[in-house]
Each structure stands twice: as structure tokens, then as C-alpha cells.
CSV table of C-alpha atoms and ligand atoms in Angstrom, one decimal:
chain,number,residue,atom,x,y,z
K,545,MET,CA,0.0,0.0,0.0
K,546,LEU,CA,1.4,3.4,-1.0
K,547,LYS,CA,0.3,6.3,1.2
K,548,THR,CA,2.6,9.2,0.4
K,549,LEU,CA,4.6,10.4,-2.6
K,550,ARG,CA,7.7,9.3,-0.7
K,551,ASP,CA,6.6,5.7,-1.0
K,552,LEU,CA,6.9,5.9,-4.8
K,553,PRO,CA,10.0,3.9,-6.0
K,554,GLN,CA,12.6,5.2,-8.4
K,555,ILE,CA,12.3,3.7,-11.9
K,556,GLN,CA,15.8,2.4,-11.6
K,557,THR,CA,14.9,0.5,-8.4
K,558,LEU,CA,12.1,-1.2,-10.3
K,559,LEU,CA,14.4,-2.0,-13.2
K,560,ASP,CA,16.7,-3.8,-10.7
K,561,GLN,CA,14.0,-6.3,-9.7
K,562,PRO,CA,15.0,-9.7,-11.2
K,563,LEU,CA,11.5,-10.3,-12.8
K,564,ILE,CA,11.5,-6.8,-14.4
K,565,LYS,CA,15.1,-7.3,-15.5
K,566,LYS,CA,13.9,-10.4,-17.4
K,567,LEU,CA,11.1,-8.5,-19.0
K,568,GLU,CA,13.5,-5.8,-20.0
K,569,ALA,CA,15.7,-8.4,-21.7
K,570,GLN,CA,12.7,-9.8,-23.6
K,571,LEU,CA,10.8,-6.6,-24.6
K,572,GLY,CA,13.4,-3.9,-24.5
K,573,HIS,CA,14.5,-1.1,-22.3
K,574,ALA,CA,12.4,1.7,-23.8
K,575,GLN,CA,9.1,-0.2,-23.6
K,576,THR,CA,9.8,-1.5,-20.1
K,577,VAL,CA,10.6,2.0,-18.8
K,578,ALA,CA,7.6,3.5,-20.5
K,579,ALA,CA,5.3,0.9,-18.9
K,580,LEU,CA,6.9,1.5,-15.4
K,581,ARG,CA,6.6,5.3,-15.8
K,582,GLY,CA,2.9,4.8,-16.7
K,583,ILE,CA,2.3,2.9,-13.5
K,584,ILE,CA,4.2,5.3,-11.3
K,585,ASP,CA,2.7,8.4,-12.9
K,586,GLN,CA,-0.8,7.0,-12.3
K,587,ALA,CA,0.0,6.1,-8.7
K,588,ARG,CA,1.4,9.7,-8.2
K,589,ALA,CA,-1.8,11.2,-9.6
K,590,GLU,CA,-3.9,9.1,-7.3
K,591,LEU,CA,-1.8,9.9,-4.3
K,592,LEU,CA,-2.1,13.6,-5.1
K,593,ASP,CA,-5.8,13.1,-5.3
K,594,GLY,CA,-5.7,12.0,-1.7
K,595,ALA,CA,-6.2,8.3,-2.4
K,596,GLU,CA,-4.2,5.4,-1.2
K,597,VAL,CA,-2.6,3.2,-4.0
K,598,ASP,CA,-2.8,-0.5,-3.9
K,599,LEU,CA,0.0,-1.9,-6.1
K,600,PRO,CA,1.4,-5.5,-5.9
K,601,ALA,CA,4.8,-5.8,-4.3
K,602,PHE,CA,7.5,-4.6,-6.8
K,603,ASP,CA,9.3,-7.9,-6.7
K,604,SER,CA,6.2,-10.0,-7.3
K,605,TYR,CA,5.1,-12.0,-10.4
K,606,GLN,CA,1.9,-10.0,-10.2
K,607,PHE,CA,3.7,-6.7,-10.7
K,608,ALA,CA,5.7,-8.1,-13.5
K,609,ASP,CA,2.5,-9.3,-15.2
K,610,GLN,CA,1.0,-5.9,-14.9
K,611,VAL,CA,4.0,-4.4,-16.6
K,612,LYS,CA,3.9,-7.0,-19.3
K,613,ASP,CA,0.2,-6.4,-20.0
K,614,ILE,CA,0.8,-2.7,-20.4
K,615,ILE,CA,3.6,-3.4,-22.9
K,616,ASN,CA,1.5,-5.9,-24.8
K,617,SER,CA,-1.5,-3.7,-25.1
K,618,ALA,CA,0.7,-0.8,-26.3
K,619,ASN,CA,2.0,-3.2,-29.0
K,620,ALA,CA,-1.5,-4.4,-30.2
K,621,SER,CA,-2.6,-3.4,-33.6
K,622,SER,CA,-4.3,0.0,-33.8
K,623,LEU,CA,-6.2,-0.9,-37.0
K,624,LYS,CA,-8.3,-4.0,-36.4
K,625,PRO,CA,-11.5,-5.7,-37.5
K,626,VAL,CA,-14.7,-4.5,-35.9
K,627,ILE,CA,-18.3,-5.7,-36.2
K,628,ASN,CA,-20.6,-3.3,-38.0
K,629,ALA,CA,-24.0,-3.6,-36.3
K,630,THR,CA,-24.9,0.0,-37.1
K,631,GLY,CA,-27.3,-0.8,-40.0
K,632,ILE,CA,-25.3,1.4,-42.3
K,633,LEU,CA,-24.0,-0.8,-45.1
K,634,ILE,CA,-21.2,1.3,-46.4
K,635,HIS,CA,-19.9,3.0,-43.2
K,636,THR,CA,-17.1,5.4,-43.9
K,637,ASN,CA,-15.7,5.3,-40.4
K,638,LEU,CA,-15.8,1.5,-40.5
K,639,GLY,CA,-13.8,1.2,-43.7
K,640,ARG,CA,-16.7,1.3,-46.2
K,641,ALA,CA,-17.2,-1.9,-48.3
K,642,ARG,CA,-16.0,-5.2,-47.1
K,643,MET,CA,-14.5,-7.1,-50.0
K,644,ALA,CA,-15.2,-10.5,-51.5
K,645,PRO,CA,-12.9,-13.4,-50.6
K,646,GLU,CA,-11.8,-13.5,-54.2
K,647,ALA,CA,-10.6,-9.9,-53.9
K,648,VAL,CA,-8.8,-10.6,-50.6
K,649,GLU,CA,-7.1,-13.6,-52.1
K,650,ALA,CA,-5.9,-11.6,-55.1
K,651,MET,CA,-4.5,-8.9,-52.8
K,652,GLN,CA,-2.7,-11.5,-50.7
K,653,ALA,CA,-1.2,-13.1,-53.7
K,654,ILE,CA,0.1,-9.9,-55.2
K,655,ALA,CA,1.4,-8.6,-51.9
K,656,ALA,CA,3.5,-11.7,-51.3
K,657,THR,CA,5.2,-12.0,-54.6
K,658,PRO,CA,6.5,-10.0,-57.5
K,659,SER,CA,3.9,-9.4,-60.2
K,660,ASN,CA,3.6,-8.2,-63.8
K,661,LEU,CA,2.3,-4.8,-62.5
K,662,GLU,CA,4.1,-2.9,-65.2
K,663,LEU,CA,5.6,-5.6,-67.4
K,664,ASP,CA,4.0,-6.7,-70.6
K,665,LEU,CA,4.4,-10.4,-70.6
K,666,ASN,CA,3.9,-10.7,-74.3
K,667,THR,CA,6.7,-8.3,-75.4
K,668,GLY,CA,8.8,-8.4,-72.3
K,669,LYS,CA,8.8,-4.6,-72.4
K,670,ARG,CA,7.5,-2.1,-69.9
K,671,GLY,CA,3.8,-2.3,-69.5
K,672,SER,CA,1.2,-0.1,-67.9
K,673,ARG,CA,-0.6,-0.9,-64.6
K,674,HIS,CA,-3.8,0.5,-66.1
K,675,THR,CA,-4.1,-2.4,-68.6
K,676,HIS,CA,-5.1,-4.9,-65.9
K,677,VAL,CA,-8.5,-3.4,-65.4
K,678,GLU,CA,-9.2,-1.1,-68.4
K,679,GLU,CA,-10.9,-3.7,-70.6
K,680,LEU,CA,-13.0,-5.0,-67.7
K,681,ILE,CA,-14.2,-1.6,-66.9
K,682,CYS,CA,-15.0,-0.9,-70.5
K,683,ALA,CA,-16.9,-4.2,-70.9
K,684,LEU,CA,-18.9,-3.5,-67.8
K,685,THR,CA,-19.7,0.2,-68.5
K,686,GLY,CA,-19.6,0.4,-72.3
K,687,ALA,CA,-16.9,3.1,-72.0
K,688,GLU,CA,-14.3,3.5,-74.8
K,689,ALA,CA,-11.5,3.8,-72.2
K,690,ALA,CA,-10.9,3.9,-68.5
K,691,VAL,CA,-8.2,4.6,-65.9
K,692,VAL,CA,-8.1,4.1,-62.2
K,693,VAL,CA,-6.6,6.2,-59.5
K,694,ASN,CA,-6.4,6.3,-55.7
K,695,ASN,CA,-10.0,7.3,-54.9
K,696,CYS,CA,-12.9,9.2,-56.4
K,697,ALA,CA,-11.7,12.5,-55.0
K,698,ALA,CA,-8.5,12.1,-56.8
K,699,ALA,CA,-10.4,11.1,-59.9
K,700,VAL,CA,-12.4,14.3,-59.9
K,701,LEU,CA,-9.3,16.5,-59.2
K,702,LEU,CA,-7.2,14.8,-61.9
K,703,SER,CA,-10.0,15.0,-64.5
K,704,LEU,CA,-10.6,18.7,-63.9
K,705,MET,CA,-7.0,19.5,-63.9
K,706,ALA,CA,-6.3,17.7,-67.1
K,707,THR,CA,-9.3,19.2,-69.0
K,708,ALA,CA,-10.1,22.6,-67.5
K,709,ALA,CA,-7.0,24.2,-65.8
K,710,GLY,CA,-7.1,27.9,-66.6
K,711,ARG,CA,-10.5,27.6,-68.1
K,712,ASN,CA,-14.1,27.6,-66.9
K,713,VAL,CA,-16.2,24.7,-65.4
K,714,VAL,CA,-19.9,25.2,-65.4
K,715,ALA,CA,-21.9,23.6,-62.6
K,716,SER,CA,-25.4,23.8,-61.2
K,717,ARG,CA,-25.9,25.6,-57.8
K,718,GLY,CA,-27.9,22.6,-56.8
K,719,GLU,CA,-25.0,20.3,-57.2
K,720,LEU,CA,-22.1,22.1,-55.5
K,721,ILE,CA,-21.8,19.4,-52.8
K,722,GLU,CA,-19.7,18.8,-49.8
K,723,ILE,CA,-19.3,15.0,-49.2
K,724,GLY,CA,-17.5,15.2,-45.9
K,725,GLY,CA,-13.8,15.2,-45.0
K,726,SER,CA,-13.8,18.8,-46.3
K,727,PHE,CA,-14.2,17.6,-49.9
K,728,ARG,CA,-16.2,20.5,-51.4
K,729,LEU,CA,-16.7,20.6,-55.1
K,730,PRO,CA,-16.1,24.4,-55.4
K,731,ASP,CA,-12.8,24.0,-53.5
K,732,VAL,CA,-11.8,21.0,-55.7
K,733,ILE,CA,-12.5,23.0,-58.8
K,734,ALA,CA,-10.4,25.9,-57.5
K,735,GLN,CA,-7.6,23.4,-56.6
K,736,SER,CA,-7.6,22.1,-60.2
K,737,GLY,CA,-6.8,25.6,-61.5
K,738,ALA,CA,-10.2,25.9,-63.2
K,739,MET,CA,-12.7,28.7,-62.6
K,740,LEU,CA,-16.2,27.7,-61.4
K,741,ARG,CA,-19.1,29.3,-63.2
K,742,GLU,CA,-22.2,28.6,-61.1
K,743,VAL,CA,-25.5,28.4,-62.9
K,744,GLY,CA,-29.2,28.1,-61.9
K,745,ALA,CA,-30.6,28.1,-58.4
K,746,THR,CA,-30.4,25.6,-55.6
K,747,ASN,CA,-33.6,23.8,-56.6
K,748,LYS,CA,-33.9,24.6,-60.3
K,749,THR,CA,-31.3,24.6,-63.1
K,750,ARG,CA,-32.4,24.6,-66.7
K,751,LEU,CA,-30.7,23.7,-69.9
K,752,SER,CA,-30.8,27.4,-70.9
K,753,ASP,CA,-28.8,28.3,-67.8
K,754,TYR,CA,-26.0,26.0,-68.9
K,755,ALA,CA,-26.3,27.3,-72.5
K,756,ALA,CA,-26.1,30.9,-71.4
K,757,ALA,CA,-23.0,30.3,-69.3
K,758,ILE,CA,-20.9,28.7,-72.1
K,759,ASN,CA,-18.4,30.9,-73.9
K,760,GLU,CA,-15.0,30.4,-75.5
K,761,ASP,CA,-13.4,29.9,-72.1
K,762,THR,CA,-15.6,27.0,-71.1
K,763,ALA,CA,-13.9,23.6,-70.9
K,764,VAL,CA,-16.3,21.4,-68.9
K,765,LEU,CA,-20.0,21.1,-67.9
K,766,LEU,CA,-19.8,19.3,-64.6
K,767,LYS,CA,-22.6,17.3,-63.1
K,768,SER,CA,-22.3,15.7,-59.7
K,769,HIS,CA,-24.3,13.2,-57.7
K,770,THR,CA,-25.9,14.9,-54.8
K,771,SER,CA,-24.8,12.0,-52.7
K,772,ASN,CA,-25.8,12.6,-49.2
K,773,PHE,CA,-28.8,15.0,-49.5
K,774,LYS,CA,-31.9,15.4,-51.6
K,775,ILE,CA,-33.8,18.4,-52.8
K,776,VAL,CA,-37.4,17.6,-53.1
K,777,GLY,CA,-40.5,19.5,-54.3
K,778,PHE,CA,-40.2,22.3,-56.8
K,779,THR,CA,-37.1,21.1,-58.6
K,780,ALA,CA,-35.7,20.8,-62.1
K,781,SER,CA,-32.5,19.8,-63.8
K,782,PRO,CA,-31.9,19.1,-67.5
K,783,GLU,CA,-31.8,15.5,-68.8
K,784,ARG,CA,-28.3,14.2,-69.4
K,785,ARG,CA,-29.1,13.6,-73.0
K,786,ASP,CA,-29.9,17.3,-73.6
K,787,LEU,CA,-26.8,18.4,-71.6
K,788,ALA,CA,-24.7,16.0,-73.7
K,789,GLN,CA,-26.2,17.5,-76.9
K,790,LEU,CA,-25.4,21.0,-75.7
K,791,ALA,CA,-21.9,20.0,-74.7
K,792,LYS,CA,-21.3,18.5,-78.1
K,793,GLU,CA,-22.6,21.5,-80.0
K,794,ASN,CA,-20.2,23.7,-78.1
K,795,ASP,CA,-17.3,21.4,-78.1
K,796,VAL,CA,-17.0,21.2,-74.4
K,797,ILE,CA,-16.7,18.1,-72.2
K,798,LEU,CA,-19.7,16.8,-70.1
K,799,MET,CA,-18.3,15.2,-67.0
K,800,GLU,CA,-20.2,13.6,-64.1
K,801,ASP,CA,-19.0,12.9,-60.6
K,802,LEU,CA,-21.1,9.9,-59.6
K,803,GLY,CA,-19.6,9.2,-56.2
K,804,SER,CA,-20.9,5.7,-55.7
K,805,GLY,CA,-21.5,4.5,-59.2
K,806,VAL,CA,-23.3,1.2,-59.6
K,807,LEU,CA,-22.7,-1.3,-62.3
K,808,ILE,CA,-26.0,-3.1,-62.0
K,809,ASP,CA,-29.6,-1.9,-61.7
K,810,LEU,CA,-30.6,-1.9,-58.0
K,811,ALA,CA,-34.3,-1.3,-58.7
K,812,GLN,CA,-34.9,-5.0,-58.1
K,813,TYR,CA,-34.0,-4.4,-54.5
K,814,GLY,CA,-36.3,-1.5,-54.1
K,815,LEU,CA,-33.5,1.0,-54.6
K,816,VAL,CA,-34.3,3.5,-57.3
K,817,ASP,CA,-32.5,6.8,-58.2
K,818,GLU,CA,-29.0,5.3,-58.4
K,819,PRO,CA,-28.3,5.4,-62.1
K,820,VAL,CA,-26.2,2.6,-63.7
K,821,VAL,CA,-22.9,3.8,-65.0
K,822,ALA,CA,-23.5,2.2,-68.5
K,823,ASP,CA,-26.7,4.1,-68.9
K,824,ILE,CA,-25.1,7.4,-68.0
K,825,LEU,CA,-22.4,6.9,-70.5
K,826,LYS,CA,-25.0,5.8,-73.1
K,827,SER,CA,-26.9,9.1,-72.6
K,828,GLY,CA,-23.8,11.0,-73.9
K,829,VAL,CA,-21.8,11.9,-70.8
K,830,ASP,CA,-18.1,12.1,-71.9
K,831,LEU,CA,-16.5,11.2,-68.6
K,832,VAL,CA,-17.7,9.7,-65.3
K,833,MET,CA,-15.9,9.2,-62.0
K,834,PHE,CA,-16.9,6.8,-59.2
K,835,SER,CA,-15.5,5.1,-56.1
K,836,GLY,CA,-14.3,1.5,-55.9
K,837,ASP,CA,-15.4,1.0,-52.3
K,838,LYS,CA,-19.0,2.2,-52.2
K,839,LEU,CA,-21.7,0.3,-54.0
K,840,LEU,CA,-19.2,-1.3,-56.3
K,841,GLY,CA,-18.1,-3.3,-53.3
K,842,GLY,CA,-14.3,-3.4,-53.9
K,843,PRO,CA,-11.2,-1.6,-52.6
K,844,GLN,CA,-10.6,2.1,-52.3
K,845,ALA,CA,-10.2,3.4,-55.8
K,846,GLY,CA,-11.4,6.1,-58.1
K,847,ILE,CA,-12.5,4.9,-61.5
K,848,ILE,CA,-12.6,7.2,-64.5
K,849,ALA,CA,-14.4,6.0,-67.6
K,850,GLY,CA,-15.4,7.5,-70.9
K,851,ARG,CA,-14.0,9.1,-74.0
K,852,ALA,CA,-10.6,7.6,-75.1
K,853,ASP,CA,-9.0,10.9,-76.1
K,854,ILE,CA,-9.7,12.4,-72.6
K,855,ILE,CA,-8.6,9.2,-70.8
K,856,ASP,CA,-5.3,9.4,-72.8
K,857,ASP,CA,-4.7,12.9,-71.6
K,858,LEU,CA,-5.3,11.8,-68.0
K,859,LYS,CA,-2.9,8.9,-68.3
K,860,SER,CA,-0.1,11.2,-69.4
K,861,HIS,CA,-0.9,14.0,-67.0
K,862,PRO,CA,1.9,14.8,-64.4
K,863,LEU,CA,-0.5,14.5,-61.5
K,864,MET,CA,-1.3,10.9,-62.5
K,865,ARG,CA,1.8,9.5,-60.8
K,866,ALA,CA,0.8,11.2,-57.6
K,867,VAL,CA,-2.7,9.7,-57.5
K,868,ARG,CA,-2.1,6.3,-59.2
K,869,ILE,CA,-3.6,3.2,-57.7
K,870,ASP,CA,-1.4,0.9,-55.7
K,871,LYS,CA,-0.9,-2.7,-56.7
K,872,LEU,CA,-2.9,-4.2,-53.8
K,873,SER,CA,-6.0,-2.2,-54.6
K,874,LEU,CA,-5.5,-2.9,-58.3
K,875,ALA,CA,-5.4,-6.6,-57.6
K,876,ALA,CA,-8.6,-6.4,-55.4
K,877,LEU,CA,-10.3,-4.2,-58.0
K,878,GLU,CA,-9.6,-6.6,-60.9
K,879,ALA,CA,-10.9,-9.5,-58.8
K,880,THR,CA,-14.0,-7.6,-57.8
K,881,LEU,CA,-14.8,-6.5,-61.3
K,882,ARG,CA,-14.5,-10.1,-62.6
K,883,LEU,CA,-17.2,-11.1,-60.1
K,884,TYR,CA,-19.6,-8.9,-62.1
K,885,ARG,CA,-19.2,-11.1,-65.2
K,886,PRO,CA,-20.7,-14.5,-65.9
K,887,PRO,CA,-20.6,-17.2,-64.6
K,888,HIS,CA,-20.6,-15.2,-61.4
K,889,ASP,CA,-23.7,-13.4,-59.9
K,890,PRO,CA,-22.4,-10.2,-58.3
K,891,THR,CA,-25.4,-10.2,-55.8
K,892,LEU,CA,-24.2,-13.5,-54.5
K,893,LYS,CA,-20.5,-12.8,-54.6
K,894,ILE,CA,-20.0,-9.2,-53.6
K,895,PRO,CA,-20.6,-8.6,-49.9
K,896,VAL,CA,-22.2,-5.1,-50.3
K,897,LEU,CA,-24.7,-6.4,-52.8
K,898,GLN,CA,-25.2,-9.6,-50.9
K,899,MET,CA,-26.1,-7.6,-47.8
K,900,LEU,CA,-28.3,-5.3,-49.8
K,901,SER,CA,-30.2,-8.2,-51.5
K,902,GLU,CA,-30.4,-10.6,-48.6
K,903,PRO,CA,-34.1,-11.7,-48.0
K,904,LEU,CA,-35.7,-10.0,-44.9
K,905,GLU,CA,-36.7,-13.4,-43.6
K,906,THR,CA,-33.0,-14.5,-43.3
K,907,ILE,CA,-32.2,-11.3,-41.4
K,908,ARG,CA,-35.2,-11.8,-39.1
K,909,GLN,CA,-34.0,-15.3,-38.2
K,910,ARG,CA,-30.5,-14.0,-37.5
K,911,ALA,CA,-32.0,-11.3,-35.2
K,912,HIS,CA,-33.9,-14.0,-33.3
K,913,GLU,CA,-30.8,-16.1,-33.0
K,914,LEU,CA,-28.9,-13.2,-31.4
K,915,SER,CA,-31.9,-12.3,-29.2
K,916,HIS,CA,-32.1,-15.9,-27.9
K,917,LYS,CA,-28.4,-16.1,-27.1
K,918,LEU,CA,-28.6,-12.8,-25.3
K,919,THR,CA,-31.5,-14.0,-23.3
K,920,SER,CA,-29.5,-17.1,-22.4
K,921,LEU,CA,-26.8,-14.8,-21.0
K,922,GLY,CA,-29.4,-13.6,-18.5
K,923,ILE,CA,-30.3,-10.3,-20.2
K,924,ILE,CA,-34.0,-9.8,-19.5
K,925,ASP,CA,-34.9,-6.8,-21.6
K,926,VAL,CA,-34.2,-7.9,-25.2
K,927,GLU,CA,-36.4,-7.3,-28.2
K,928,VAL,CA,-36.4,-8.0,-31.9
K,929,PHE,CA,-37.9,-5.4,-34.1
K,930,GLU,CA,-38.2,-4.4,-37.8
K,931,SER,CA,-35.7,-1.7,-38.5
K,932,ALA,CA,-34.5,0.4,-41.4
K,933,CYS,CA,-31.0,0.3,-42.8
K,934,GLN,CA,-29.2,2.9,-44.8
K,935,VAL,CA,-26.8,2.3,-47.7
K,936,GLY,CA,-24.4,5.0,-46.5
K,937,GLY,CA,-21.2,6.1,-48.1
K,938,GLY,CA,-23.0,9.1,-49.6
K,939,THR,CA,-25.5,7.0,-51.6
K,940,LEU,CA,-29.3,6.9,-51.7
K,941,PRO,CA,-29.9,9.3,-48.9
K,942,GLU,CA,-33.7,9.1,-49.0
K,943,GLN,CA,-34.0,5.3,-49.3
K,944,ASP,CA,-34.2,3.0,-46.3
K,945,VAL,CA,-33.7,-0.7,-46.7
K,946,ALA,CA,-35.9,-2.9,-44.5
K,947,SER,CA,-34.0,-4.9,-41.9
K,948,PHE,CA,-34.3,-6.5,-38.4
K,949,ALA,CA,-32.5,-5.5,-35.3
K,950,VAL,CA,-32.1,-6.5,-31.7
K,951,SER,CA,-32.5,-3.9,-29.0
K,952,LEU,CA,-31.7,-4.2,-25.4
K,953,ALA,CA,-31.3,-2.4,-22.1
K,954,LEU,CA,-29.1,-3.4,-19.2
K,955,PRO,CA,-30.2,-2.6,-15.6
K,956,ALA,CA,-26.7,-1.9,-14.4
K,957,MET,CA,-25.2,0.0,-17.2
K,958,SER,CA,-26.2,3.0,-19.4
K,959,PRO,CA,-26.2,2.5,-23.2
K,960,ASP,CA,-23.2,4.9,-23.4
K,961,GLN,CA,-21.2,2.9,-20.9
K,962,PHE,CA,-22.2,-0.3,-22.6
K,963,ALA,CA,-21.1,1.1,-26.0
K,964,ALA,CA,-17.8,2.1,-24.5
K,965,GLN,CA,-17.2,-1.4,-23.3
K,966,LEU,CA,-18.3,-3.0,-26.6
K,967,ARG,CA,-15.7,-0.8,-28.3
K,968,GLN,CA,-13.0,-2.2,-26.0
K,969,SER,CA,-13.8,-5.9,-26.8
K,970,VAL,CA,-11.3,-8.1,-28.6
K,971,THR,CA,-13.4,-7.6,-31.7
K,972,PRO,CA,-15.1,-4.3,-31.0
K,973,VAL,CA,-18.8,-4.2,-31.7
K,974,ILE,CA,-20.3,-1.0,-33.0
K,975,GLY,CA,-24.0,-0.7,-32.7
K,976,ARG,CA,-26.2,2.4,-32.2
K,977,ILE,CA,-28.2,3.9,-29.4
K,978,LYS,CA,-31.8,5.0,-29.6
K,979,ASN,CA,-34.3,5.9,-26.9
K,980,ALA,CA,-31.8,4.8,-24.2
K,981,ARG,CA,-31.6,1.3,-25.8
K,982,THR,CA,-28.6,-0.4,-27.5
K,983,ILE,CA,-29.4,-1.6,-31.0
K,984,PHE,CA,-27.7,-4.2,-33.2
K,985,ASP,CA,-28.9,-4.2,-36.8
K,986,LEU,CA,-28.5,-7.6,-38.4
K,987,ARG,CA,-28.4,-6.7,-42.1
K,988,THR,CA,-24.9,-5.5,-41.6
K,989,VAL,CA,-23.9,-8.4,-39.3
K,990,ARG,CA,-22.8,-11.6,-41.0
K,991,ALA,CA,-24.0,-15.0,-39.5
K,992,ALA,CA,-20.4,-15.8,-38.3
K,993,GLU,CA,-20.3,-12.5,-36.4
K,994,VAL,CA,-23.3,-13.3,-34.1
K,995,PRO,CA,-21.2,-15.5,-31.8
K,996,LEU,CA,-18.6,-12.8,-31.5
K,997,ILE,CA,-21.2,-10.3,-30.4
K,998,VAL,CA,-22.5,-12.7,-27.9
K,999,ALA,CA,-19.0,-13.5,-26.6
K,1000,ALA,CA,-18.2,-9.8,-26.3
K,1001,ILE,CA,-21.4,-9.1,-24.3
K,1002,ALA,CA,-20.9,-12.2,-22.1
K,1003,LYS,CA,-17.4,-10.9,-21.2
K,1004,ILE,CA,-18.7,-7.5,-20.3
K,1005,LEU,CA,-21.5,-8.9,-18.1
K,1006,SER,CA,-19.1,-11.3,-16.2
K,1007,PRO,CA,-15.6,-10.1,-16.7
S,78,LIG,C1,-17.9,9.6,-52.1
S,78,LIG,C2,-17.9,10.7,-53.1
S,78,LIG,C3,-16.7,11.2,-53.6
S,78,LIG,C4,-15.4,10.8,-53.1
S,78,LIG,O1,-15.1,9.5,-53.3
S,78,LIG,P1,-13.8,8.8,-52.5
S,78,LIG,O2,-13.7,7.5,-53.2
S,78,LIG,O3,-14.2,8.8,-51.1
S,78,LIG,O4,-12.7,9.7,-52.7
S,78,LIG,C5,-16.8,12.2,-54.6
S,78,LIG,N1,-17.9,12.6,-55.1
S,78,LIG,C6,-19.1,12.1,-54.7
S,78,LIG,C7,-20.4,12.6,-55.3
S,78,LIG,C8,-19.1,11.1,-53.7
S,78,LIG,O5,-20.3,10.7,-53.2
């Protein structure tokens, strides 16, 4: 028992204990000292607070174990798997899309060995990393050409820089979006060296507004997906087809930042309003940009597809090198894109689409399974209810996806305290809180994760 500051030992005294000496030999001087300092500093703070401090004897196994635990937890991975029970399918804070096993395997293989990343195996000459996915993207979207960069934000920046630096970009006032992480379209346009020419009003922009804004300095008409909000009511914006016609007549480029970008029609799952990339290109848009890790369900990447002459300019632009995709993401993207082609069914193979299309009945059963297991742990106040999921990732802001969730309340712990403990589990569990209840949504939880949630809760209830 330590009662006064004078009872605190010197770090060197602790280092001289045989058990601590052994730890130091195993785990290093710096880490051992840091752990000892942590213990002593905390004890000092508690003593200053007027408390007595109960530490194991400094020469005991118990004390050495405590030091070892501190070192081990400081060495644990910071980035680790968590369970997404939020009901948001593409959760930006939780790493967005989970990838298909095929994509993960492709990444592992390419990570572990040399590859033909930039070697043409036919000629033996230098190749381009872009060739590995370009044909696939073209086949899936009908584009003439395509190129892939680090993410969609980079895709937008590169596209604008290469086509409109020093010239004008015309965009509707209703589409000058911020998507979060301080990505604001007007700022990105400014960064690209282009001048923004805003047209129309927040709710209505007509073809004639675009037409009136075009002059000899105009390089691009830019459309963008209003990813995370929706203007409803008295609204208007021109059809893509008409904008494309206007762009063509004036020899300017029509570009669209799609954000998510879907390759298959999701209307069959009740999700409308998310246009398919192929249809957008067919309507005459010259260039589209979209993310690899939103509804496409692959790795972080920014895909640019459209007119071959523009894509050529992008490939040779000096910024390209700075924003190019890395080999691991490229491997994962290629594998993901292949799952969109026969004989595969993307809705069965790609986790994001799998989760989106999973029958409600299966989710209901999973919710009941979780609820039963929680009841078996002795939790009394547990309920299953029909919930609403969101797609997230800045897509389909207005449209909920039906789901089932488990909600619970613990007598001895507030939902905030419970959430804090769930976050500290070996596999942290991230749910949500509503009306003072903890909620786990089962559309975003895979069957194999249910036992992990139960184990985490069991440990919290009886540590
Ligand atoms: C998400 C999004 C982006 C950015 O995509 P990242 O892949 O995160 O860089 C750009 N534009 C729109 C409309 C988006 O929704």
C-alpha cells in the first residue's frame, strides 16, 4: 500500500528487480521503462488526489505481469477488425465496403510475390498498370477507355486539372456538394486551377442556364451526384441527353462525378434513383468518375471511364503519378470486377450487394438467434424489431432498406457505458443507441459474427 509520494519507488529501483530485468531483456529497455513510468505516474496522480494506492509488491510476479500487460496492449494493432452492427451498409468510419474473398485472395497473392504490375508479358517490355482493369471496366460500362486512381476525390481532381485548368467549369448551384472530410466541389474545382461558373438556383437549373454560361473559355460542364442529401419539391434539372447535346454543339466536355457508381440496376432491391454507369455513358456523358469501395463493393479506388481521347490525356498528366492506384488495390479491384461477369452473380459474390439483397426473412432469423443467445446470458430486456438500414457512403440518402434489429437495455449500465465497453472488446462491436436502448442491426452483421457479439457481451457482463 502506497500512502505518500515518498513511497513511490525510483524507476531504476524497479528495473533492478529480477523479474523486471527479465522483461526488459525480452521486450526492450524503452518499452519497459515507458510501462513502469505509466504505472508510477498514475500512482502519483492518485496519491495527489488523496487516495491510497494498492500496487502489488514490486518484486512479485503480479507486478511483472501488470507491466507485461501494459507493454502488450501498447503493441497491439491499432487498425483491427470490428463488427458493424450500425445498420449502415457502407460506413465510412468503419472502412466502407467489405471485400469479396476473391478480392482478398488476389490482394494477398500480389502482396506476397513480384507481379507483372508494369511488365508486358507478351513483349517483355515495360507495360502499364492501367491495362489490368481497363478492358474489364470498358466491358462493364460500355466506356471507350478507363483509368483508375487512388480514390474518387483524386479522380475528380485529376479529371478537372487535365481538362479545365485555366478555363471555366460550369456547374449547377444545386450540385455544389460537400461530401465530408472537407471535400467540397467548389474547392476542388479551385484546386484544379479551373474557374467555377455557377448556374441556376439551388432547386432549379435549366438547360438554358448552362447554355447561357458557355463561352470560349468554357472547358467542362460538370454534373455531380448529390450523394448525401436530396432536394425535393419544386425542382428541375436538365436531362443528361440534352446536356450532352449542348456540350457536343459547343465542343465542351460533359463530366459527371457519380460518387458511388453502380454497375447493375438496383431497382430490383427497391433502390431507385441510383443510375447505372453504363446508362449514364450511353446518354452521352463524356467522362464519369466513381468510387471502388462504395456500392461497387471493392477496394478504395477512383474509376474514371469515358472518351478515349480524354482518358489518354489523364494517363499522361503529371498528376497521374501522384494519384495512381497501388498494386494491392488494383489486384482487389480486378478480382471484384471479374465477379460482375458470368458465370458469377455479383449479388451472391460481392458482400455489399449480398447484404443489400439478402431476404428479410433470413435477417429476421439472425435477429432472433442473437436475441435468444442474449436472453441465455441472462439479459431480460431484449427485443427483436423491424428496423431500417441505410446504404451510407453518400448514396441513396432518401431510401431505407428494411431490416431486423435486436434492441436491449441493461439494468446496471447506461447505453453509453455499454457502447464504450463494446468498443474495447477483442473484436469491437459498433451498434447504435436509440431511446436509451442499444441496437444491433442484423443486415450489416454476418452470421459468423453473431457468436462474436455474444462473446463480447458475455465478457462485459461477467468479466
Ligand atoms: C464519395 C464521393 C466522392 C469521393 O469518393 P472517394 O472515393 O471517397 O474519394 C466524390 N464525389 C461524390 C459525389 C461522392 O459521393
